[in-house]
PDB file of C-alpha atoms in Angstrom:
ATOM      1  CA  MET A1245       0.010   0.068   0.030  1.00 64.00           C
ATOM      2  CA  THR A1246       1.337   3.359  -0.933  1.00 75.00           C
ATOM      3  CA  LYS A1247       0.721   6.729   0.846  1.00 85.00           C
ATOM      4  CA  ASP A1248      -1.611   7.891  -1.846  1.00 92.00           C
ATOM      5  CA  ILE A1249      -3.975   4.769  -1.423  1.00 96.00           C
ATOM      6  CA  LEU A1250      -5.943   4.260   1.808  1.00 97.00           C
ATOM      7  CA  GLN A1251      -7.941   1.102   2.335  1.00 97.00           C
ATOM      8  CA  MET A1252     -11.332   1.370   4.115  1.00 97.00           C
ATOM      9  CA  THR A1253     -13.291  -1.671   5.301  1.00 97.00           C
ATOM     10  CA  VAL A1254     -16.961  -1.897   6.243  1.00 97.00           C
ATOM     11  CA  PRO A1255     -19.223  -4.839   7.229  1.00 97.00           C
ATOM     12  CA  THR A1256     -21.849  -6.299   4.828  1.00 96.00           C
ATOM     13  CA  PRO A1257     -24.910  -8.431   5.636  1.00 94.00           C
ATOM     14  CA  PHE A1258     -23.834 -10.901   2.873  1.00 92.00           C
ATOM     15  CA  ASP A1259     -21.962 -14.205   3.077  1.00 88.00           C
ATOM     16  CA  VAL A1260     -18.896 -12.637   1.427  1.00 90.00           C
ATOM     17  CA  GLY A1261     -18.339 -10.632   4.622  1.00 93.00           C
ATOM     18  CA  ASP A1262     -16.504  -7.230   4.728  1.00 97.00           C
ATOM     19  CA  VAL A1263     -15.939  -5.150   1.696  1.00 98.00           C
ATOM     20  CA  HIS A1264     -13.039  -2.806   1.013  1.00 98.00           C
ATOM     21  CA  LEU A1265     -13.260   0.738  -0.310  1.00 98.00           C
ATOM     22  CA  TYR A1266     -10.050   2.576  -1.406  1.00 98.00           C
ATOM     23  CA  LEU A1267      -9.353   6.318  -1.125  1.00 97.00           C
ATOM     24  CA  LEU A1268      -7.116   7.654  -3.844  1.00 97.00           C
ATOM     25  CA  LYS A1269      -5.191  10.902  -3.231  1.00 95.00           C
ATOM     26  CA  GLY A1270      -4.264  13.014  -6.305  1.00 92.00           C
ATOM     27  CA  ASP A1271      -5.631  15.910  -8.100  1.00 93.00           C
ATOM     28  CA  VAL A1272      -8.989  14.745  -6.990  1.00 96.00           C
ATOM     29  CA  LEU A1273      -9.825  13.008  -3.719  1.00 97.00           C
ATOM     30  CA  THR A1274     -11.587   9.938  -4.911  1.00 98.00           C
ATOM     31  CA  LEU A1275     -13.351   6.972  -3.245  1.00 98.00           C
ATOM     32  CA  VAL A1276     -13.212   3.657  -5.166  1.00 98.00           C
ATOM     33  CA  ASP A1277     -16.642   1.923  -4.480  1.00 98.00           C
ATOM     34  CA  GLY A1278     -19.439   2.775  -2.121  1.00 96.00           C
ATOM     35  CA  GLY A1279     -19.980   0.051   0.386  1.00 97.00           C
ATOM     36  CA  VAL A1280     -23.453  -1.293   1.437  1.00 97.00           C
ATOM     37  CA  LYS A1281     -26.346   0.796   2.506  1.00 96.00           C
ATOM     38  CA  THR A1282     -26.561   0.047   6.208  1.00 97.00           C
ATOM     39  CA  LYS A1283     -26.274   2.441   9.128  1.00 97.00           C
ATOM     40  CA  GLU A1284     -23.461   0.189  10.539  1.00 97.00           C
ATOM     41  CA  ALA A1285     -21.386   0.432   7.318  1.00 97.00           C
ATOM     42  CA  TRP A1286     -21.940   4.184   7.155  1.00 98.00           C
ATOM     43  CA  ASP A1287     -20.877   4.701  10.783  1.00 97.00           C
ATOM     44  CA  ILE A1288     -17.804   2.611  10.414  1.00 98.00           C
ATOM     45  CA  LEU A1289     -16.831   4.339   7.145  1.00 98.00           C
ATOM     46  CA  LYS A1290     -17.131   7.755   8.677  1.00 97.00           C
ATOM     47  CA  GLU A1291     -14.954   6.738  11.677  1.00 97.00           C
ATOM     48  CA  GLN A1292     -12.244   5.441   9.300  1.00 97.00           C
ATOM     49  CA  LEU A1293     -12.316   8.568   7.270  1.00 96.00           C
ATOM     50  CA  LYS A1294     -12.114  10.638  10.459  1.00 96.00           C
ATOM     51  CA  LYS A1295      -9.022   8.767  11.586  1.00 95.00           C
ATOM     52  CA  ASN A1296      -7.413   9.937   8.387  1.00 94.00           C
ATOM     53  CA  HIS A1297      -8.617  13.486   9.002  1.00 95.00           C
ATOM     54  CA  ILE A1298     -11.176  13.300   6.116  1.00 96.00           C
ATOM     55  CA  GLU A1299     -14.799  14.174   6.131  1.00 96.00           C
ATOM     56  CA  PRO A1300     -17.402  12.793   3.857  1.00 96.00           C
ATOM     57  CA  LYS A1301     -17.800  16.293   2.254  1.00 96.00           C
ATOM     58  CA  ASP A1302     -14.060  16.104   1.342  1.00 97.00           C
ATOM     59  CA  ILE A1303     -14.693  13.282  -1.164  1.00 97.00           C
ATOM     60  CA  GLU A1304     -14.699  14.901  -4.556  1.00 97.00           C
ATOM     61  CA  GLN A1305     -15.307  11.841  -6.723  1.00 98.00           C
ATOM     62  CA  ILE A1306     -16.596   8.274  -6.522  1.00 98.00           C
ATOM     63  CA  VAL A1307     -15.386   5.560  -8.934  1.00 98.00           C
ATOM     64  CA  LEU A1308     -17.305   2.322  -9.152  1.00 98.00           C
ATOM     65  CA  THR A1309     -16.084  -1.189  -9.918  1.00 98.00           C
ATOM     66  CA  HIS A1310     -19.407  -2.702 -10.523  1.00 98.00           C
ATOM     67  CA  HIS A1311     -23.060  -2.489  -9.598  1.00 96.00           C
ATOM     68  CA  HIS A1312     -23.473  -5.221  -6.870  1.00 95.00           C
ATOM     69  CA  PRO A1313     -25.140  -3.958  -3.657  1.00 95.00           C
ATOM     70  CA  ASP A1314     -21.932  -4.112  -1.439  1.00 96.00           C
ATOM     71  CA  HIS A1315     -20.173  -1.674  -3.829  1.00 97.00           C
ATOM     72  CA  ILE A1316     -22.747   1.025  -4.484  1.00 97.00           C
ATOM     73  CA  GLY A1317     -24.789   1.315  -1.319  1.00 96.00           C
ATOM     74  CA  LEU A1318     -23.606   4.579   0.388  1.00 97.00           C
ATOM     75  CA  LEU A1319     -23.441   6.849  -2.622  1.00 96.00           C
ATOM     76  CA  GLU A1320     -26.457   9.010  -1.366  1.00 96.00           C
ATOM     77  CA  GLN A1321     -24.285   9.924   1.669  1.00 96.00           C
ATOM     78  CA  PHE A1322     -21.833  11.871  -0.493  1.00 96.00           C
ATOM     79  CA  ASP A1323     -22.071  14.881  -2.733  1.00 94.00           C
ATOM     80  CA  PRO A1324     -18.965  14.689  -4.843  1.00 95.00           C
ATOM     81  CA  LYS A1325     -18.444  17.767  -6.974  1.00 94.00           C
ATOM     82  CA  TYR A1326     -16.812  15.788  -9.703  1.00 95.00           C
ATOM     83  CA  GLY A1327     -19.661  13.112  -9.580  1.00 96.00           C
ATOM     84  CA  ILE A1328     -19.844   9.398  -9.811  1.00 97.00           C
ATOM     85  CA  VAL A1329     -18.226   7.430 -12.632  1.00 98.00           C
ATOM     86  CA  GLY A1330     -18.350   3.716 -13.674  1.00 98.00           C
ATOM     87  CA  ASP A1331     -19.616   1.447 -16.419  1.00 97.00           C
ATOM     88  CA  GLN A1332     -22.706   2.599 -18.215  1.00 95.00           C
ATOM     89  CA  GLN A1333     -24.734  -0.466 -16.928  1.00 94.00           C
ATOM     90  CA  ILE A1334     -24.536   0.757 -13.357  1.00 96.00           C
ATOM     91  CA  GLN A1335     -26.910   3.532 -14.382  1.00 95.00           C
ATOM     92  CA  LYS A1336     -29.907   1.137 -14.604  1.00 92.00           C
ATOM     93  CA  TRP A1337     -29.368   0.105 -10.962  1.00 93.00           C
ATOM     94  CA  LEU A1338     -28.925   3.559  -9.618  1.00 95.00           C
ATOM     95  CA  ARG A1339     -31.935   4.902 -11.529  1.00 94.00           C
ATOM     96  CA  ARG A1340     -34.095   1.756 -10.660  1.00 91.00           C
ATOM     97  CA  GLU A1341     -35.100   1.409 -14.298  1.00 90.00           C
ATOM     98  CA  GLU A1342     -38.319  -0.577 -14.139  1.00 89.00           C
ATOM     99  CA  GLU A1343     -38.163  -1.649 -17.755  1.00 91.00           C
ATOM    100  CA  TYR A1344     -34.719  -3.273 -17.098  1.00 89.00           C
ATOM    101  CA  PHE A1345     -35.891  -5.001 -13.955  1.00 90.00           C
ATOM    102  CA  LEU A1346     -38.928  -6.389 -15.570  1.00 90.00           C
ATOM    103  CA  ARG A1347     -36.750  -7.662 -18.492  1.00 91.00           C
ATOM    104  CA  TYR A1348     -34.295  -8.947 -15.834  1.00 90.00           C
ATOM    105  CA  GLU A1349     -36.950 -11.089 -14.262  1.00 90.00           C
ATOM    106  CA  ASP A1350     -38.288 -12.193 -17.554  1.00 92.00           C
ATOM    107  CA  PHE A1351     -34.852 -13.195 -18.595  1.00 93.00           C
ATOM    108  CA  PHE A1352     -34.346 -15.572 -15.753  1.00 93.00           C
ATOM    109  CA  LYS A1353     -37.950 -16.954 -15.987  1.00 91.00           C
ATOM    110  CA  ASN A1354     -37.293 -17.990 -19.557  1.00 92.00           C
ATOM    111  CA  LEU A1355     -33.779 -19.195 -18.920  1.00 94.00           C
ATOM    112  CA  TYR A1356     -34.862 -21.418 -15.913  1.00 94.00           C
ATOM    113  CA  TYR A1357     -37.744 -22.755 -17.997  1.00 93.00           C
ATOM    114  CA  GLN A1358     -35.318 -23.533 -20.830  1.00 95.00           C
ATOM    115  CA  SER A1359     -32.930 -25.133 -18.310  1.00 96.00           C
ATOM    116  CA  GLY A1360     -35.507 -27.544 -17.101  1.00 95.00           C
ATOM    117  CA  VAL A1361     -35.928 -25.895 -13.607  1.00 93.00           C
ATOM    118  CA  PRO A1362     -38.883 -27.419 -11.701  1.00 91.00           C
ATOM    119  CA  LYS A1363     -41.688 -24.984 -10.803  1.00 85.00           C
ATOM    120  CA  GLU A1364     -40.957 -25.055  -7.091  1.00 82.00           C
ATOM    121  CA  PHE A1365     -37.734 -23.046  -7.741  1.00 82.00           C
ATOM    122  CA  GLU A1366     -39.676 -20.183  -9.469  1.00 75.00           C
ATOM    123  CA  SER A1367     -39.956 -18.491  -6.009  1.00 74.00           C
ATOM    124  CA  SER A1368     -36.326 -17.559  -6.384  1.00 72.00           C
ATOM    125  CA  LEU A1369     -37.474 -15.053  -9.105  1.00 70.00           C
ATOM    126  CA  SER A1370     -39.351 -13.081  -6.477  1.00 65.00           C
ATOM    127  CA  THR A1371     -36.095 -12.449  -4.545  1.00 67.00           C
ATOM    128  CA  LEU A1372     -34.232 -10.694  -7.438  1.00 72.00           C
ATOM    129  CA  ARG A1373     -35.154  -7.216  -6.217  1.00 78.00           C
ATOM    130  CA  GLY A1374     -34.438  -8.062  -2.579  1.00 82.00           C
ATOM    131  CA  PRO A1375     -30.923  -6.657  -2.474  1.00 85.00           C
ATOM    132  CA  LEU A1376     -32.143  -3.340  -3.895  1.00 88.00           C
ATOM    133  CA  LYS A1377     -32.694  -2.172  -0.274  1.00 91.00           C
ATOM    134  CA  TYR A1378     -28.924  -2.018   0.197  1.00 94.00           C
ATOM    135  CA  VAL A1379     -28.401  -0.066  -3.014  1.00 93.00           C
ATOM    136  CA  ALA A1380     -28.343   3.729  -3.338  1.00 94.00           C
ATOM    137  CA  ARG A1381     -30.353   5.813  -5.800  1.00 94.00           C
ATOM    138  CA  GLY A1382     -28.177   8.110  -7.844  1.00 93.00           C
ATOM    139  CA  GLU A1383     -26.867   9.089 -11.184  1.00 94.00           C
ATOM    140  CA  LEU A1384     -23.717   8.534 -12.982  1.00 97.00           C
ATOM    141  CA  SER A1385     -21.986  11.740 -14.061  1.00 96.00           C
ATOM    142  CA  GLY A1386     -19.660  10.055 -16.477  1.00 96.00           C
ATOM    143  CA  VAL A1387     -18.940   6.624 -18.023  1.00 97.00           C
ATOM    144  CA  LEU A1388     -15.694   4.742 -18.056  1.00 98.00           C
ATOM    145  CA  LYS A1389     -14.504   2.483 -20.745  1.00 96.00           C
ATOM    146  CA  GLU A1390     -11.476   0.217 -21.534  1.00 96.00           C
ATOM    147  CA  GLY A1391      -8.342   2.347 -21.950  1.00 92.00           C
ATOM    148  CA  ASP A1392      -9.688   5.524 -20.253  1.00 97.00           C
ATOM    149  CA  THR A1393      -7.768   6.981 -17.331  1.00 97.00           C
ATOM    150  CA  LEU A1394      -9.348   7.906 -14.007  1.00 97.00           C
ATOM    151  CA  PRO A1395     -10.390  11.641 -13.939  1.00 95.00           C
ATOM    152  CA  GLY A1396      -7.833  13.253 -11.686  1.00 95.00           C
ATOM    153  CA  HIS A1397      -5.644  10.178 -11.564  1.00 97.00           C
ATOM    154  CA  GLU A1398      -4.137   9.953 -14.945  1.00 96.00           C
ATOM    155  CA  ALA A1399      -1.671   7.209 -14.016  1.00 97.00           C
ATOM    156  CA  TRP A1400      -4.674   4.731 -13.292  1.00 98.00           C
ATOM    157  CA  LYS A1401      -5.908   3.028 -16.541  1.00 98.00           C
ATOM    158  CA  VAL A1402      -9.440   1.539 -16.799  1.00 98.00           C
ATOM    159  CA  ILE A1403      -9.501  -2.210 -17.628  1.00 98.00           C
ATOM    160  CA  GLU A1404     -12.879  -3.853 -18.554  1.00 97.00           C
ATOM    161  CA  THR A1405     -13.213  -7.069 -16.598  1.00 98.00           C
ATOM    162  CA  ALA A1406     -16.708  -8.279 -17.153  1.00 97.00           C
ATOM    163  CA  GLY A1407     -17.549 -11.789 -15.838  1.00 96.00           C
ATOM    164  CA  HIS A1408     -18.444 -11.463 -12.128  1.00 96.00           C
ATOM    165  CA  ALA A1409     -20.643  -8.582 -13.313  1.00 97.00           C
ATOM    166  CA  GLN A1410     -21.358  -7.164 -16.707  1.00 97.00           C
ATOM    167  CA  SER A1411     -20.566  -3.784 -15.375  1.00 97.00           C
ATOM    168  CA  HIS A1412     -17.223  -4.778 -13.894  1.00 98.00           C
ATOM    169  CA  LEU A1413     -14.136  -2.486 -14.215  1.00 98.00           C
ATOM    170  CA  SER A1414     -10.730  -2.784 -12.637  1.00 98.00           C
ATOM    171  CA  PHE A1415      -7.953  -0.013 -12.508  1.00 98.00           C
ATOM    172  CA  PHE A1416      -4.238  -0.693 -13.102  1.00 98.00           C
ATOM    173  CA  ARG A1417      -1.228   1.723 -12.372  1.00 97.00           C
ATOM    174  CA  GLU A1418       1.664   0.722 -14.516  1.00 96.00           C
ATOM    175  CA  ARG A1419       4.366   2.500 -12.670  1.00 95.00           C
ATOM    176  CA  ASP A1420       4.154   0.334  -9.539  1.00 95.00           C
ATOM    177  CA  GLY A1421       1.987  -2.506 -10.770  1.00 96.00           C
ATOM    178  CA  ALA A1422      -0.937  -1.634  -8.336  1.00 97.00           C
ATOM    179  CA  PHE A1423      -4.315  -3.214  -9.441  1.00 98.00           C
ATOM    180  CA  LEU A1424      -7.593  -2.153  -7.911  1.00 98.00           C
ATOM    181  CA  SER A1425      -9.423  -5.469  -8.706  1.00 98.00           C
ATOM    182  CA  GLY A1426     -12.864  -4.894  -7.210  1.00 97.00           C
ATOM    183  CA  ASP A1427     -14.264  -8.502  -7.222  1.00 97.00           C
ATOM    184  CA  HIS A1428     -12.417  -9.689 -10.353  1.00 97.00           C
ATOM    185  CA  ILE A1429      -9.542 -11.244  -8.553  1.00 96.00           C
ATOM    186  CA  LEU A1430      -9.944 -12.139  -4.913  1.00 96.00           C
ATOM    187  CA  PRO A1431      -7.182 -13.954  -2.834  1.00 94.00           C
ATOM    188  CA  HIS A1432      -9.310 -16.309  -0.861  1.00 91.00           C
ATOM    189  CA  ILE A1433     -12.274 -17.318  -3.098  1.00 89.00           C
ATOM    190  CA  SER A1434     -12.912 -17.596  -6.837  1.00 88.00           C
ATOM    191  CA  SER A1435     -15.263 -14.831  -8.039  1.00 91.00           C
ATOM    192  CA  ASN A1436     -18.620 -16.281  -9.259  1.00 91.00           C
ATOM    193  CA  PRO A1437     -19.296 -15.306 -12.949  1.00 94.00           C
ATOM    194  CA  LEU A1438     -23.000 -14.358 -12.594  1.00 95.00           C
ATOM    195  CA  LEU A1439     -25.669 -14.763 -15.279  1.00 95.00           C
ATOM    196  CA  GLU A1440     -27.292 -11.445 -16.332  1.00 94.00           C
ATOM    197  CA  PRO A1441     -29.549 -10.481 -19.239  1.00 93.00           C
ATOM    198  CA  PRO A1442     -27.975  -8.613 -22.170  1.00 92.00           C
ATOM    199  CA  LEU A1443     -27.743  -4.790 -21.878  1.00 86.00           C
ATOM    200  CA  ASN A1444     -30.353  -4.360 -24.617  1.00 86.00           C
ATOM    201  CA  ALA A1445     -33.515  -6.294 -25.405  1.00 84.00           C
ATOM    202  CA  GLY A1446     -33.169  -8.696 -28.235  1.00 86.00           C
ATOM    203  CA  GLU A1447     -29.279  -9.210 -27.872  1.00 91.00           C
ATOM    204  CA  GLU A1448     -27.723 -12.571 -27.265  1.00 93.00           C
ATOM    205  CA  ARG A1449     -27.215 -13.274 -23.497  1.00 95.00           C
ATOM    206  CA  PRO A1450     -23.641 -12.778 -22.161  1.00 97.00           C
ATOM    207  CA  ARG A1451     -21.426 -15.775 -21.360  1.00 97.00           C
ATOM    208  CA  PRO A1452     -20.017 -14.731 -18.102  1.00 97.00           C
ATOM    209  CA  LEU A1453     -17.605 -17.506 -17.480  1.00 97.00           C
ATOM    210  CA  LEU A1454     -16.092 -17.112 -20.788  1.00 98.00           C
ATOM    211  CA  GLN A1455     -15.793 -13.385 -20.242  1.00 98.00           C
ATOM    212  CA  TYR A1456     -14.330 -13.894 -16.866  1.00 97.00           C
ATOM    213  CA  ARG A1457     -11.653 -16.385 -18.240  1.00 97.00           C
ATOM    214  CA  GLU A1458     -10.703 -13.979 -21.073  1.00 97.00           C
ATOM    215  CA  ASN A1459     -10.412 -11.058 -18.689  1.00 97.00           C
ATOM    216  CA  LEU A1460      -8.214 -13.191 -16.252  1.00 97.00           C
ATOM    217  CA  LYS A1461      -6.020 -13.908 -19.150  1.00 96.00           C
ATOM    218  CA  LYS A1462      -5.948 -10.137 -20.066  1.00 95.00           C
ATOM    219  CA  CYS A1463      -4.734  -9.391 -16.561  1.00 94.00           C
ATOM    220  CA  MET A1464      -1.980 -11.885 -16.902  1.00 93.00           C
ATOM    221  CA  GLU A1465      -0.576  -9.764 -19.655  1.00 94.00           C
ATOM    222  CA  LEU A1466      -0.233  -6.721 -17.375  1.00 95.00           C
ATOM    223  CA  SER A1467       2.613  -6.325 -15.009  1.00 93.00           C
ATOM    224  CA  ILE A1468       0.480  -6.651 -11.847  1.00 96.00           C
ATOM    225  CA  LYS A1469       2.562  -6.680  -8.698  1.00 96.00           C
ATOM    226  CA  THR A1470      -0.016  -5.676  -5.949  1.00 97.00           C
ATOM    227  CA  VAL A1471      -3.747  -6.530  -6.010  1.00 97.00           C
ATOM    228  CA  LEU A1472      -6.022  -4.323  -3.908  1.00 98.00           C
ATOM    229  CA  PRO A1473      -9.228  -6.503  -3.844  1.00 98.00           C
ATOM    230  CA  GLY A1474     -12.794  -5.712  -2.865  1.00 97.00           C
ATOM    231  CA  HIS A1475     -12.686  -8.624  -0.336  1.00 97.00           C
ATOM    232  CA  GLY A1476      -9.919 -10.352   1.515  1.00 96.00           C
ATOM    233  CA  GLU A1477      -6.228  -9.508   2.028  1.00 96.00           C
ATOM    234  CA  ILE A1478      -4.095  -7.273  -0.291  1.00 97.00           C
ATOM    235  CA  PHE A1479      -1.708  -9.696  -2.088  1.00 96.00           C
ATOM    236  CA  THR A1480       1.114  -9.702  -4.587  1.00 95.00           C
ATOM    237  CA  HIS A1481       2.022 -11.339  -7.840  1.00 90.00           C
ATOM    238  CA  PRO A1482      -1.395 -12.932  -8.766  1.00 94.00           C
ATOM    239  CA  GLN A1483      -0.209 -14.798 -11.847  1.00 95.00           C
ATOM    240  CA  LYS A1484      -0.010 -18.153 -10.118  1.00 94.00           C
ATOM    241  CA  LEU A1485      -3.383 -17.676  -8.507  1.00 95.00           C
ATOM    242  CA  VAL A1486      -4.922 -16.805 -11.817  1.00 96.00           C
ATOM    243  CA  GLU A1487      -3.434 -19.860 -13.434  1.00 96.00           C
ATOM    244  CA  SER A1488      -4.820 -22.088 -10.701  1.00 95.00           C
ATOM    245  CA  ARG A1489      -8.337 -20.573 -10.967  1.00 94.00           C
ATOM    246  CA  LEU A1490      -8.384 -21.129 -14.693  1.00 96.00           C
ATOM    247  CA  LEU A1491      -7.171 -24.744 -14.250  1.00 96.00           C
ATOM    248  CA  LYS A1492      -9.872 -25.368 -11.587  1.00 94.00           C
ATOM    249  CA  GLN A1493     -12.577 -24.198 -13.883  1.00 95.00           C
ATOM    250  CA  GLU A1494     -11.299 -26.503 -16.692  1.00 96.00           C
ATOM    251  CA  LYS A1495     -11.306 -29.473 -14.261  1.00 95.00           C
ATOM    252  CA  ARG A1496     -14.896 -28.739 -13.192  1.00 94.00           C
ATOM    253  CA  ALA A1497     -15.902 -28.495 -16.819  1.00 95.00           C
ATOM    254  CA  MET A1498     -14.467 -31.909 -17.474  1.00 96.00           C
ATOM    255  CA  ARG A1499     -16.473 -33.381 -14.537  1.00 95.00           C
ATOM    256  CA  VAL A1500     -19.573 -31.850 -16.389  1.00 96.00           C
ATOM    257  CA  LYS A1501     -18.545 -33.556 -19.668  1.00 96.00           C
ATOM    258  CA  GLU A1502     -18.260 -36.824 -17.857  1.00 95.00           C
ATOM    259  CA  MET A1503     -21.801 -36.444 -16.507  1.00 95.00           C
ATOM    260  CA  LEU A1504     -23.058 -36.121 -20.041  1.00 96.00           C
ATOM    261  CA  LYS A1505     -21.827 -39.665 -20.801  1.00 94.00           C
ATOM    262  CA  LYS A1506     -25.023 -40.848 -19.047  1.00 92.00           C
ATOM    263  CA  GLY A1507     -27.079 -39.278 -21.900  1.00 94.00           C
ATOM    264  CA  PRO A1508     -28.661 -35.904 -22.750  1.00 95.00           C
ATOM    265  CA  GLN A1509     -29.379 -33.543 -19.724  1.00 97.00           C
ATOM    266  CA  THR A1510     -30.631 -30.115 -18.956  1.00 97.00           C
ATOM    267  CA  ALA A1511     -28.567 -27.524 -17.084  1.00 97.00           C
ATOM    268  CA  PHE A1512     -30.734 -28.041 -14.002  1.00 96.00           C
ATOM    269  CA  GLN A1513     -30.015 -31.840 -14.064  1.00 96.00           C
ATOM    270  CA  ILE A1514     -26.342 -31.114 -14.143  1.00 97.00           C
ATOM    271  CA  CYS A1515     -26.551 -28.514 -11.378  1.00 96.00           C
ATOM    272  CA  VAL A1516     -28.032 -30.989  -9.045  1.00 96.00           C
ATOM    273  CA  GLN A1517     -25.114 -33.368  -9.621  1.00 95.00           C
ATOM    274  CA  LEU A1518     -22.422 -30.658  -9.540  1.00 95.00           C
ATOM    275  CA  PHE A1519     -23.809 -29.060  -6.344  1.00 95.00           C
ATOM    276  CA  PRO A1520     -25.923 -31.690  -4.526  1.00 94.00           C
ATOM    277  CA  MET A1521     -25.393 -29.953  -1.066  1.00 93.00           C
ATOM    278  CA  HIS A1522     -25.819 -26.288  -2.257  1.00 92.00           C
ATOM    279  CA  TYR A1523     -28.123 -25.984  -5.179  1.00 90.00           C
ATOM    280  CA  GLU A1524     -31.224 -25.482  -3.186  1.00 87.00           C
ATOM    281  CA  LYS A1525     -29.964 -22.850  -0.790  1.00 89.00           C
ATOM    282  CA  GLU A1526     -27.656 -21.125  -3.352  1.00 90.00           C
ATOM    283  CA  PHE A1527     -29.783 -21.719  -6.460  1.00 91.00           C
ATOM    284  CA  GLU A1528     -28.834 -18.643  -8.536  1.00 90.00           C
ATOM    285  CA  LEU A1529     -25.182 -19.010  -7.817  1.00 92.00           C
ATOM    286  CA  THR A1530     -25.021 -22.749  -8.643  1.00 94.00           C
ATOM    287  CA  MET A1531     -27.125 -22.346 -11.759  1.00 95.00           C
ATOM    288  CA  SER A1532     -24.822 -19.505 -12.928  1.00 95.00           C
ATOM    289  CA  GLU A1533     -21.803 -21.762 -12.324  1.00 95.00           C
ATOM    290  CA  THR A1534     -23.388 -24.775 -14.113  1.00 97.00           C
ATOM    291  CA  ILE A1535     -24.450 -22.816 -17.225  1.00 97.00           C
ATOM    292  CA  GLY A1536     -21.020 -21.286 -17.278  1.00 97.00           C
ATOM    293  CA  GLN A1537     -19.370 -24.644 -17.423  1.00 97.00           C
ATOM    294  CA  LEU A1538     -21.766 -25.766 -20.215  1.00 97.00           C
ATOM    295  CA  ASP A1539     -20.998 -22.481 -22.062  1.00 97.00           C
ATOM    296  CA  TYR A1540     -17.221 -23.273 -21.768  1.00 97.00           C
ATOM    297  CA  LEU A1541     -17.592 -26.864 -22.997  1.00 97.00           C
ATOM    298  CA  GLU A1542     -19.648 -25.593 -25.987  1.00 96.00           C
ATOM    299  CA  SER A1543     -17.143 -22.995 -26.825  1.00 96.00           C
ATOM    300  CA  GLU A1544     -14.446 -25.583 -26.725  1.00 95.00           C
ATOM    301  CA  ARG A1545     -16.649 -27.815 -29.130  1.00 95.00           C
ATOM    302  CA  LEU A1546     -16.660 -30.563 -26.524  1.00 96.00           C
ATOM    303  CA  ILE A1547     -20.398 -30.816 -26.296  1.00 96.00           C
ATOM    304  CA  SER A1548     -23.455 -29.703 -28.293  1.00 95.00           C
ATOM    305  CA  SER A1549     -27.046 -28.828 -27.432  1.00 95.00           C
ATOM    306  CA  GLU A1550     -30.486 -28.745 -28.893  1.00 95.00           C
ATOM    307  CA  TYR A1551     -33.996 -28.043 -27.889  1.00 94.00           C
ATOM    308  CA  LYS A1552     -36.418 -30.802 -27.224  1.00 93.00           C
ATOM    309  CA  GLU A1553     -39.951 -30.122 -25.974  1.00 88.00           C
ATOM    310  CA  ASN A1554     -39.018 -26.411 -25.090  1.00 90.00           C
ATOM    311  CA  HIS A1555     -36.085 -27.415 -22.984  1.00 95.00           C
ATOM    312  CA  LEU A1556     -32.332 -27.204 -23.867  1.00 97.00           C
ATOM    313  CA  TYR A1557     -30.466 -30.524 -23.629  1.00 97.00           C
ATOM    314  CA  TYR A1558     -26.757 -30.902 -23.716  1.00 97.00           C
ATOM    315  CA  TYR A1559     -25.078 -33.912 -25.347  1.00 94.00           C
ATOM    316  CA  GLU A1560     -21.578 -35.279 -25.712  1.00 89.00           C
ATOM    317  CA  LYS A1561     -20.011 -34.018 -28.911  1.00 77.00           C
ATOM    318  CA  GLU A1562     -20.102 -37.527 -30.451  1.00 64.00           C
ATOM    319  CA  LYS A1563     -23.855 -37.208 -31.025  1.00 47.00           C
ATOM    320  CA  GLU A1564     -23.447 -34.313 -33.352  1.00 44.00           C
ATOM    321  CA  GLN A1565     -20.721 -36.114 -35.261  1.00 45.00           C
ATOM    322  CA  SER A1566     -22.778 -39.326 -35.748  1.00 41.00           C
ATOM    323  CA  GLN A1567     -25.608 -37.346 -37.321  1.00 41.00           C
TER     324      GLN A1567
END
């Protein structure tokens, strides 16, 4: 950690635990990420700022890594004169765009039906908006894209790292190899590449595991020396960790391929076998992971799929070759 970066840590009500925010000193006093919308988080953040002789009104700009509730919750507590910047998709969450949320729910209803999910799991669709109580309302003042530099911090370059979230950005400073990773690279757990609808109606759905893998590989090409993550300990030289994460994903995908030797199966049938102890309690996470593995196998041309009675079934590649 250098003198111009301060780490702040606040609790969350989520299983992931505490979340880190980072204060960047420079031409503009910038807060990276906004914690979660709880009184406890706000009180603890104010206390940490005060210890560093900073008041909330001193924050001039907020930069967001992604739209998840533990990263954008406290934005309403600030009035940054240079505004709030991040990926364009965050706007939909800060504005509470009803059209997007309806399409979001529709997307999962159709995806789960296509994936052979039994009706008793449809109740999970009613919880999609639950985390919004931890999310601030607001407005982006500017949009960040790949290759941009952070306003007021010209040494920090924007790296698009979609996968865990479609809105995910990370920030890299070449001169010392510092990398503000958000939830893209975490030291203690592998980030979940989460399913989301496409940004615009009618577009093909994103393949988050494939995006995540490509963006991990992209980070391998950077000279990253120190990772400042959204959760867990600050760590150095992430290359070996990234390699092990990629390998673990490939091994899990091969397990899925073996399951398909039994015959054609839906994503839900695979999910039950892949996560027998967790799929009921962590349904959205386990379905995202399962469909991600199937996306990977299809992209590698190791399996194929086709619709039968309105459900999508996956097969060993040999079926396609024999036809």
